[in-house]
């Protein structure tokens, strides 16, 4: 129902909002009609990646309407509030296990959520939502390289080819499909910010493989807490320097949806999906993020979807398909720890029960 909040402010969202309402009714009927677990997971994962794609569009919507650091701080503070509401008891019970992992969770929050979120909202000032979504599509390839480098994960020649195909897609969208620009290649400021954001989140995703004794929700709450703390100094600097832009009423609605959908609801859906079909199968759906981001940018923002966008999307998704399709059976999948965002901790089933 939260999608209907957008209709008042964004007329073009009516069609998408109706689809989401029908999707929500379908999810509520799963238990009644004893729907297959795989089908349940597929529906949850489509909603999850839809929310992540929507985040790229939200970033463009609020660009200039609220200062970036204020938005990032409010986002994670709001997420902490929702976590306290729905999983406060569980977090309180396991709080003693958080402190020994403080260095680990601090770095994860600093780079994975704080750094990534800051860069994505700053990049929205200089690049399009379509580009933001497509560049995020290169993240699984970066995670594969990182896991291979730091954890000596096996990788085949065909997977290496897949990585290069994915990077080619990112390069193609950065030059706007004009091959002659390769002679004097320049990424605009927003593209470079998004590439750095993808590296940060890729490092965060690889870091999720590290063994720990934290449950999924407690890990997420700890990381969100440090993400909020890490953004405060820049938020304070933004305020002291007179650069803070306070949002008006309409923008607060979108900020609330950023907290509810990409920051909280999508993560809960992802945990439920992992419980139903496992992390490897769930992670494949992450590749839908650039597809949804491009579709929503065209529908909601009126951005043009050029031919080179389509070619870039095809290259990115093809590269990801190649290295997932031809991975060795005994190879640790990059999606055993993948995101957005996030929780492939050790007690996902316990976490679901607590939230329920």
CSV table of C-alpha atoms in Angstrom, one decimal:
chain,number,residue,atom,x,y,z
A,1,UNK,CA,0.0,0.0,0.0
A,2,UNK,CA,3.0,2.3,0.5
A,3,UNK,CA,3.4,2.6,-3.2
A,4,UNK,CA,0.1,4.5,-3.4
A,5,UNK,CA,1.7,7.4,-1.5
A,6,UNK,CA,3.6,8.2,-4.6
A,7,UNK,CA,0.6,8.5,-6.9
A,8,UNK,CA,-0.5,11.8,-5.4
A,9,UNK,CA,2.9,13.4,-6.2
A,10,UNK,CA,3.9,11.4,-9.3
A,11,UNK,CA,1.0,10.8,-11.7
A,12,UNK,CA,3.1,8.5,-13.9
A,13,UNK,CA,3.4,6.1,-11.0
A,14,UNK,CA,-0.3,5.0,-11.2
A,15,UNK,CA,0.4,2.0,-13.4
A,16,UNK,CA,3.3,0.8,-11.4
A,17,UNK,CA,1.5,1.4,-8.1
A,18,UNK,CA,-1.5,-0.7,-9.2
A,19,UNK,CA,0.9,-3.5,-10.2
A,20,UNK,CA,2.5,-3.4,-6.8
A,21,UNK,CA,-0.8,-3.4,-5.0
A,22,UNK,CA,-1.8,-6.5,-6.9
A,23,UNK,CA,1.6,-8.0,-6.1
A,24,UNK,CA,1.0,-7.3,-2.4
A,25,UNK,CA,-2.4,-9.0,-2.5
A,26,UNK,CA,-0.8,-12.0,-4.2
A,27,UNK,CA,1.9,-12.3,-1.5
A,28,UNK,CA,-0.8,-12.2,1.2
A,29,UNK,CA,-2.6,-15.1,-0.4
A,30,UNK,CA,0.4,-17.4,-0.6
A,31,UNK,CA,-0.2,-19.3,2.6
A,32,UNK,CA,-3.9,-19.6,2.0
A,33,UNK,CA,-3.4,-21.2,-1.5
A,34,UNK,CA,-0.3,-23.2,-0.5
A,35,UNK,CA,1.8,-21.7,-3.2
A,36,UNK,CA,5.1,-23.5,-4.0
A,37,UNK,CA,8.0,-22.2,-2.0
A,38,UNK,CA,10.0,-21.4,-5.2
A,39,UNK,CA,7.2,-19.3,-6.6
A,40,UNK,CA,6.9,-17.5,-3.2
A,41,UNK,CA,10.6,-16.7,-3.3
A,42,UNK,CA,10.5,-15.5,-6.9
A,43,UNK,CA,7.8,-13.1,-6.1
A,44,UNK,CA,9.6,-11.8,-3.0
A,45,UNK,CA,12.8,-11.4,-5.0
A,46,UNK,CA,11.2,-9.5,-7.8
A,47,UNK,CA,9.8,-7.1,-5.2
A,48,UNK,CA,13.2,-6.9,-3.5
A,49,UNK,CA,15.1,-5.9,-6.7
A,50,UNK,CA,12.2,-3.6,-7.8
A,51,UNK,CA,12.8,-1.7,-4.5
A,52,UNK,CA,16.5,-1.5,-5.2
A,53,UNK,CA,15.9,-0.2,-8.7
A,54,UNK,CA,13.5,2.3,-7.3
A,55,UNK,CA,16.2,3.7,-5.1
A,56,UNK,CA,18.1,4.9,-8.1
A,57,UNK,CA,15.0,6.8,-9.3
A,58,UNK,CA,14.4,8.2,-5.8
A,59,UNK,CA,17.9,9.5,-5.8
A,60,UNK,CA,17.2,11.5,-8.9
A,61,UNK,CA,13.8,12.7,-7.6
A,62,UNK,CA,15.3,14.3,-4.4
A,63,UNK,CA,18.5,15.6,-6.0
A,64,UNK,CA,18.5,19.3,-5.1
A,65,UNK,CA,15.5,19.0,-2.9
A,66,UNK,CA,17.4,17.7,0.2
A,67,UNK,CA,21.2,17.8,0.8
A,68,UNK,CA,22.8,14.4,0.2
A,69,UNK,CA,24.4,13.9,3.7
A,70,UNK,CA,21.1,14.9,5.5
A,71,UNK,CA,19.3,12.3,3.3
A,72,UNK,CA,21.8,9.6,4.1
A,73,UNK,CA,21.7,10.2,7.8
A,74,UNK,CA,17.9,10.3,7.9
A,75,UNK,CA,17.8,7.1,5.8
A,76,UNK,CA,19.8,5.0,8.3
A,77,UNK,CA,18.3,6.6,11.4
A,78,UNK,CA,14.9,5.7,10.1
A,79,UNK,CA,16.0,2.2,9.3
A,80,UNK,CA,17.3,1.8,12.9
A,81,UNK,CA,13.9,2.9,14.1
A,82,UNK,CA,12.1,0.3,12.1
A,83,UNK,CA,14.6,-2.4,13.2
A,84,UNK,CA,14.0,-1.4,16.8
A,85,UNK,CA,10.2,-1.7,16.2
A,86,UNK,CA,10.3,-5.1,14.5
A,87,UNK,CA,13.4,-6.9,15.9
A,88,UNK,CA,14.2,-4.9,19.1
A,89,UNK,CA,13.9,-7.9,21.4
A,90,UNK,CA,16.2,-10.0,19.3
A,91,UNK,CA,18.8,-7.2,19.1
A,92,UNK,CA,18.6,-6.6,22.8
A,93,UNK,CA,19.2,-10.3,23.6
A,94,UNK,CA,22.3,-10.5,21.3
A,95,UNK,CA,23.7,-7.1,22.1
A,96,UNK,CA,26.7,-8.6,24.0
A,97,UNK,CA,27.9,-10.4,20.9
A,98,UNK,CA,28.1,-7.2,18.9
A,99,UNK,CA,30.9,-5.5,20.8
A,100,UNK,CA,33.6,-8.1,20.0
A,101,UNK,CA,32.8,-7.5,16.3
A,102,UNK,CA,32.8,-3.7,16.5
A,103,UNK,CA,35.8,-3.2,14.1
A,104,UNK,CA,34.3,-5.5,11.5
A,105,UNK,CA,30.8,-4.0,11.7
A,106,UNK,CA,32.2,-0.4,11.7
A,107,UNK,CA,34.1,-1.0,8.5
A,108,UNK,CA,31.1,-2.7,6.9
A,109,UNK,CA,28.8,0.2,7.9
A,110,UNK,CA,31.4,2.9,6.9
A,111,UNK,CA,32.0,1.6,3.3
A,112,UNK,CA,29.1,-0.8,2.6
A,113,UNK,CA,26.1,1.4,3.6
A,114,UNK,CA,27.4,4.8,4.7
A,115,UNK,CA,29.9,5.2,1.8
A,116,UNK,CA,27.8,3.6,-0.8
A,117,UNK,CA,24.6,5.5,0.1
A,118,UNK,CA,26.5,8.8,0.2
A,119,UNK,CA,28.1,8.3,-3.2
A,120,UNK,CA,24.9,7.2,-4.9
A,121,UNK,CA,22.9,10.3,-3.7
A,122,UNK,CA,25.8,12.6,-4.7
A,123,UNK,CA,26.1,10.9,-8.1
A,124,UNK,CA,22.4,11.6,-8.8
A,125,UNK,CA,23.3,15.3,-9.1
A,126,UNK,CA,25.5,14.6,-12.1
A,127,UNK,CA,24.3,11.5,-13.9
A,128,UNK,CA,21.0,9.8,-14.8
A,129,UNK,CA,19.0,7.2,-12.9
A,130,UNK,CA,19.4,4.9,-16.0
A,131,UNK,CA,23.2,5.1,-15.7
A,132,UNK,CA,23.1,4.6,-11.9
A,133,UNK,CA,21.1,1.4,-12.4
A,134,UNK,CA,23.3,0.0,-15.1
A,135,UNK,CA,26.6,0.8,-13.4
A,136,UNK,CA,25.3,-1.1,-10.3
A,137,UNK,CA,24.9,-4.1,-12.6
A,138,UNK,CA,28.7,-4.5,-12.6
A,139,UNK,CA,28.7,-5.1,-8.9
A,140,UNK,CA,28.5,-8.9,-9.0
A,141,UNK,CA,31.5,-9.1,-11.3
A,142,UNK,CA,33.5,-6.9,-8.9
A,143,UNK,CA,32.5,-9.2,-6.0
A,144,UNK,CA,33.7,-12.2,-8.0
A,145,UNK,CA,37.1,-10.6,-8.5
A,146,UNK,CA,37.3,-9.6,-4.9
A,147,UNK,CA,36.5,-13.1,-3.6
A,148,UNK,CA,39.0,-14.6,-6.0
A,149,UNK,CA,41.7,-12.2,-4.8
A,150,UNK,CA,41.1,-12.3,-1.1
A,151,UNK,CA,39.7,-15.7,-0.6
A,152,UNK,CA,41.4,-17.6,-3.4
A,153,UNK,CA,38.0,-18.6,-4.8
A,154,UNK,CA,38.3,-20.7,-8.0
A,155,UNK,CA,37.5,-18.9,-11.2
A,156,UNK,CA,37.3,-20.3,-14.7
A,157,UNK,CA,38.4,-18.7,-18.0
A,158,UNK,CA,34.8,-18.4,-19.1
A,159,UNK,CA,34.0,-16.5,-15.9
A,160,UNK,CA,36.9,-14.1,-16.6
A,161,UNK,CA,35.4,-13.5,-20.0
A,162,UNK,CA,32.0,-12.8,-18.3
A,163,UNK,CA,33.7,-10.2,-16.0
A,164,UNK,CA,35.2,-8.4,-19.1
A,165,UNK,CA,31.8,-8.4,-20.9
A,166,UNK,CA,30.2,-6.9,-17.8
A,167,UNK,CA,32.8,-4.2,-17.6
A,168,UNK,CA,32.4,-3.5,-21.3
A,169,UNK,CA,28.8,-2.8,-20.6
A,170,UNK,CA,29.7,-0.2,-18.0
A,171,UNK,CA,32.3,1.4,-20.3
A,172,UNK,CA,29.8,1.5,-23.1
A,173,UNK,CA,27.2,3.4,-21.1
A,174,UNK,CA,29.9,5.8,-19.8
A,175,UNK,CA,30.8,6.9,-23.3
A,176,UNK,CA,27.1,7.2,-24.3
A,177,UNK,CA,27.6,4.6,-26.9
A,178,UNK,CA,29.9,6.8,-29.0
A,179,UNK,CA,33.0,4.7,-29.7
A,180,UNK,CA,35.0,7.7,-30.9
A,181,UNK,CA,35.0,8.9,-27.3
A,182,UNK,CA,37.3,6.1,-26.4
A,183,UNK,CA,40.1,8.3,-27.9
A,184,UNK,CA,39.5,10.9,-25.2
A,185,UNK,CA,37.6,8.9,-22.6
A,186,UNK,CA,36.1,10.9,-19.8
A,187,UNK,CA,33.8,9.7,-17.1
A,188,UNK,CA,31.5,12.5,-15.8
A,189,UNK,CA,31.6,13.1,-12.1
A,190,UNK,CA,28.5,11.2,-11.4
A,191,UNK,CA,29.7,8.1,-13.3
A,192,UNK,CA,33.0,8.1,-11.3
A,193,UNK,CA,31.1,8.4,-8.0
A,194,UNK,CA,28.9,5.4,-8.9
A,195,UNK,CA,31.9,3.3,-9.9
A,196,UNK,CA,33.5,4.1,-6.5
A,197,UNK,CA,30.2,3.3,-4.8
A,198,UNK,CA,30.1,0.0,-6.6
A,199,UNK,CA,33.7,-0.8,-5.4
A,200,UNK,CA,32.7,0.1,-1.8
A,201,UNK,CA,29.6,-2.1,-1.9
A,202,UNK,CA,31.5,-4.9,-3.6
A,203,UNK,CA,34.1,-4.8,-0.8
A,204,UNK,CA,31.2,-4.9,1.7
A,205,UNK,CA,29.7,-7.9,0.0
A,206,UNK,CA,33.0,-9.8,0.0
A,207,UNK,CA,33.3,-8.9,3.7
A,208,UNK,CA,30.0,-10.6,4.5
A,209,UNK,CA,31.8,-13.9,3.9
A,210,UNK,CA,33.8,-13.3,7.0
A,211,UNK,CA,32.8,-15.8,9.8
A,212,UNK,CA,31.1,-14.3,12.9
A,213,UNK,CA,28.7,-15.3,15.6
A,214,UNK,CA,26.1,-12.6,14.8
A,215,UNK,CA,22.6,-13.4,13.6
A,216,UNK,CA,21.5,-11.9,10.4
A,217,UNK,CA,19.3,-9.2,11.9
A,218,UNK,CA,21.8,-8.3,14.6
A,219,UNK,CA,24.5,-8.0,12.0
A,220,UNK,CA,22.3,-5.8,9.9
A,221,UNK,CA,21.3,-3.6,12.9
A,222,UNK,CA,25.0,-3.2,13.9
A,223,UNK,CA,26.1,-2.3,10.4
A,224,UNK,CA,23.2,0.2,10.0
A,225,UNK,CA,24.1,1.8,13.3
A,226,UNK,CA,27.7,2.4,12.2
A,227,UNK,CA,26.5,3.6,8.8
A,228,UNK,CA,24.5,6.3,10.6
A,229,UNK,CA,27.4,7.2,13.0
A,230,UNK,CA,29.9,7.4,10.1
A,231,UNK,CA,27.7,9.9,8.1
A,232,UNK,CA,27.2,12.2,11.1
A,233,UNK,CA,30.5,14.2,10.8
A,234,UNK,CA,29.8,15.0,7.1
A,235,UNK,CA,26.2,15.9,7.9
A,236,UNK,CA,27.3,18.2,10.7
A,237,UNK,CA,29.9,19.8,8.3
A,238,UNK,CA,27.2,20.2,5.7
A,239,UNK,CA,25.1,22.0,8.3
A,240,UNK,CA,27.9,24.2,9.7
A,241,UNK,CA,29.0,25.3,6.2
A,242,UNK,CA,25.4,26.4,5.3
A,243,UNK,CA,24.9,23.8,2.6
A,244,UNK,CA,22.1,21.9,4.3
A,245,UNK,CA,18.9,21.8,2.3
A,246,UNK,CA,15.8,20.9,4.3
A,247,UNK,CA,13.1,19.0,2.4
A,248,UNK,CA,9.5,20.2,1.9
A,249,UNK,CA,6.4,18.1,2.6
A,250,UNK,CA,6.4,16.2,-0.7
A,251,UNK,CA,10.0,15.2,-0.4
A,252,UNK,CA,9.5,13.8,3.1
A,253,UNK,CA,7.1,11.3,1.5
A,254,UNK,CA,9.8,10.1,-0.8
A,255,UNK,CA,12.4,10.0,2.0
A,256,UNK,CA,9.9,7.8,4.0
A,257,UNK,CA,9.7,5.5,1.1
A,258,UNK,CA,13.5,5.3,0.8
A,259,UNK,CA,13.6,4.2,4.4
A,260,UNK,CA,10.7,1.8,4.1
A,261,UNK,CA,11.4,0.2,0.7
A,262,UNK,CA,15.1,0.0,-0.4
A,263,UNK,CA,16.5,0.3,3.1
A,264,UNK,CA,14.2,-2.0,5.1
A,265,UNK,CA,11.4,-3.9,3.4
A,266,UNK,CA,13.6,-5.2,0.5
A,267,UNK,CA,16.1,-6.6,3.0
A,268,UNK,CA,13.4,-8.4,4.9
A,269,UNK,CA,12.0,-9.9,1.7
A,270,UNK,CA,15.5,-11.0,0.7
A,271,UNK,CA,16.0,-12.8,4.1
A,272,UNK,CA,12.7,-14.6,3.6
A,273,UNK,CA,13.7,-15.6,0.0
A,274,UNK,CA,17.1,-17.0,1.2
A,275,UNK,CA,15.2,-19.1,3.8
A,276,UNK,CA,12.9,-20.4,1.0
A,277,UNK,CA,15.3,-21.3,-1.8
A,278,UNK,CA,18.8,-20.6,-0.5
A,279,UNK,CA,21.3,-17.8,-1.1
A,280,UNK,CA,22.8,-18.9,-4.4
A,281,UNK,CA,19.4,-19.0,-6.3
A,282,UNK,CA,18.2,-15.9,-4.5
A,283,UNK,CA,21.3,-13.9,-5.5
A,284,UNK,CA,20.8,-14.4,-9.2
A,285,UNK,CA,17.8,-12.0,-9.1
A,286,UNK,CA,20.0,-9.1,-8.1
A,287,UNK,CA,20.8,-8.8,-11.8
A,288,UNK,CA,17.2,-7.4,-12.2
A,289,UNK,CA,18.2,-4.2,-10.5
A,290,UNK,CA,19.6,-2.3,-13.6
A,291,UNK,CA,16.6,-3.6,-15.6
A,292,UNK,CA,14.1,-2.1,-13.1
A,293,UNK,CA,16.1,1.1,-12.6
A,294,UNK,CA,16.0,1.7,-16.4
A,295,UNK,CA,12.3,1.0,-16.7
A,296,UNK,CA,11.4,3.1,-13.7
A,297,UNK,CA,13.6,6.0,-14.8
A,298,UNK,CA,11.8,6.1,-18.2
A,299,UNK,CA,8.4,5.8,-16.7
A,300,UNK,CA,8.7,8.1,-13.7
A,301,UNK,CA,11.4,10.7,-14.6
A,302,UNK,CA,10.8,10.9,-18.4
A,303,UNK,CA,14.4,10.0,-19.1
A,304,UNK,CA,15.1,8.8,-22.6
A,305,UNK,CA,16.1,5.2,-23.0
A,306,UNK,CA,18.6,5.3,-25.8
A,307,UNK,CA,19.8,2.4,-27.9
A,308,UNK,CA,23.2,2.4,-26.2
A,309,UNK,CA,21.4,1.9,-22.8
A,310,UNK,CA,19.9,-1.2,-24.2
A,311,UNK,CA,23.2,-2.5,-25.5
A,312,UNK,CA,24.9,-1.7,-22.2
A,313,UNK,CA,22.2,-3.6,-20.3
A,314,UNK,CA,22.5,-6.5,-22.6
A,315,UNK,CA,26.3,-6.6,-22.1
A,316,UNK,CA,26.1,-6.3,-18.3
A,317,UNK,CA,23.5,-9.0,-17.9
A,318,UNK,CA,25.2,-11.3,-20.4
A,319,UNK,CA,28.5,-11.0,-18.6
A,320,UNK,CA,26.8,-11.8,-15.3
A,321,UNK,CA,25.0,-14.8,-16.8
A,322,UNK,CA,28.2,-16.1,-18.3
A,323,UNK,CA,30.2,-16.3,-15.0
A,324,UNK,CA,27.2,-17.6,-13.1
A,325,UNK,CA,26.3,-20.2,-15.7
A,326,UNK,CA,29.8,-21.6,-16.0
A,327,UNK,CA,30.9,-21.5,-12.4
A,328,UNK,CA,32.4,-24.7,-11.0
A,329,UNK,CA,30.1,-26.7,-8.8
A,330,UNK,CA,32.4,-26.5,-5.9
A,331,UNK,CA,33.0,-22.8,-6.2
A,332,UNK,CA,31.8,-20.5,-3.6
A,333,UNK,CA,29.1,-18.3,-5.2
A,334,UNK,CA,29.5,-14.6,-5.0
A,335,UNK,CA,25.8,-14.4,-4.2
A,336,UNK,CA,26.2,-16.4,-0.9
A,337,UNK,CA,26.9,-13.0,0.6
A,338,UNK,CA,25.2,-10.6,-1.8
A,339,UNK,CA,22.9,-7.7,-1.0
A,340,UNK,CA,22.1,-4.6,-1.5
A,341,UNK,CA,22.1,-5.2,0.5
A,342,UNK,CA,22.6,-8.0,2.6
A,343,UNK,CA,22.0,-10.6,5.0
A,344,UNK,CA,23.3,-13.9,4.5
A,345,UNK,CA,24.3,-14.2,8.1
A,346,UNK,CA,24.2,-17.5,10.0
A,347,UNK,CA,20.7,-17.5,11.5
A,348,UNK,CA,18.4,-16.3,8.8
A,349,UNK,CA,15.6,-18.7,9.8
A,350,UNK,CA,15.8,-17.6,13.4
A,351,UNK,CA,15.7,-14.0,12.2
A,352,UNK,CA,12.5,-14.6,10.1
A,353,UNK,CA,10.8,-16.1,13.1
A,354,UNK,CA,11.7,-13.1,15.3
A,355,UNK,CA,10.4,-10.6,12.7
A,356,UNK,CA,7.2,-12.6,12.2
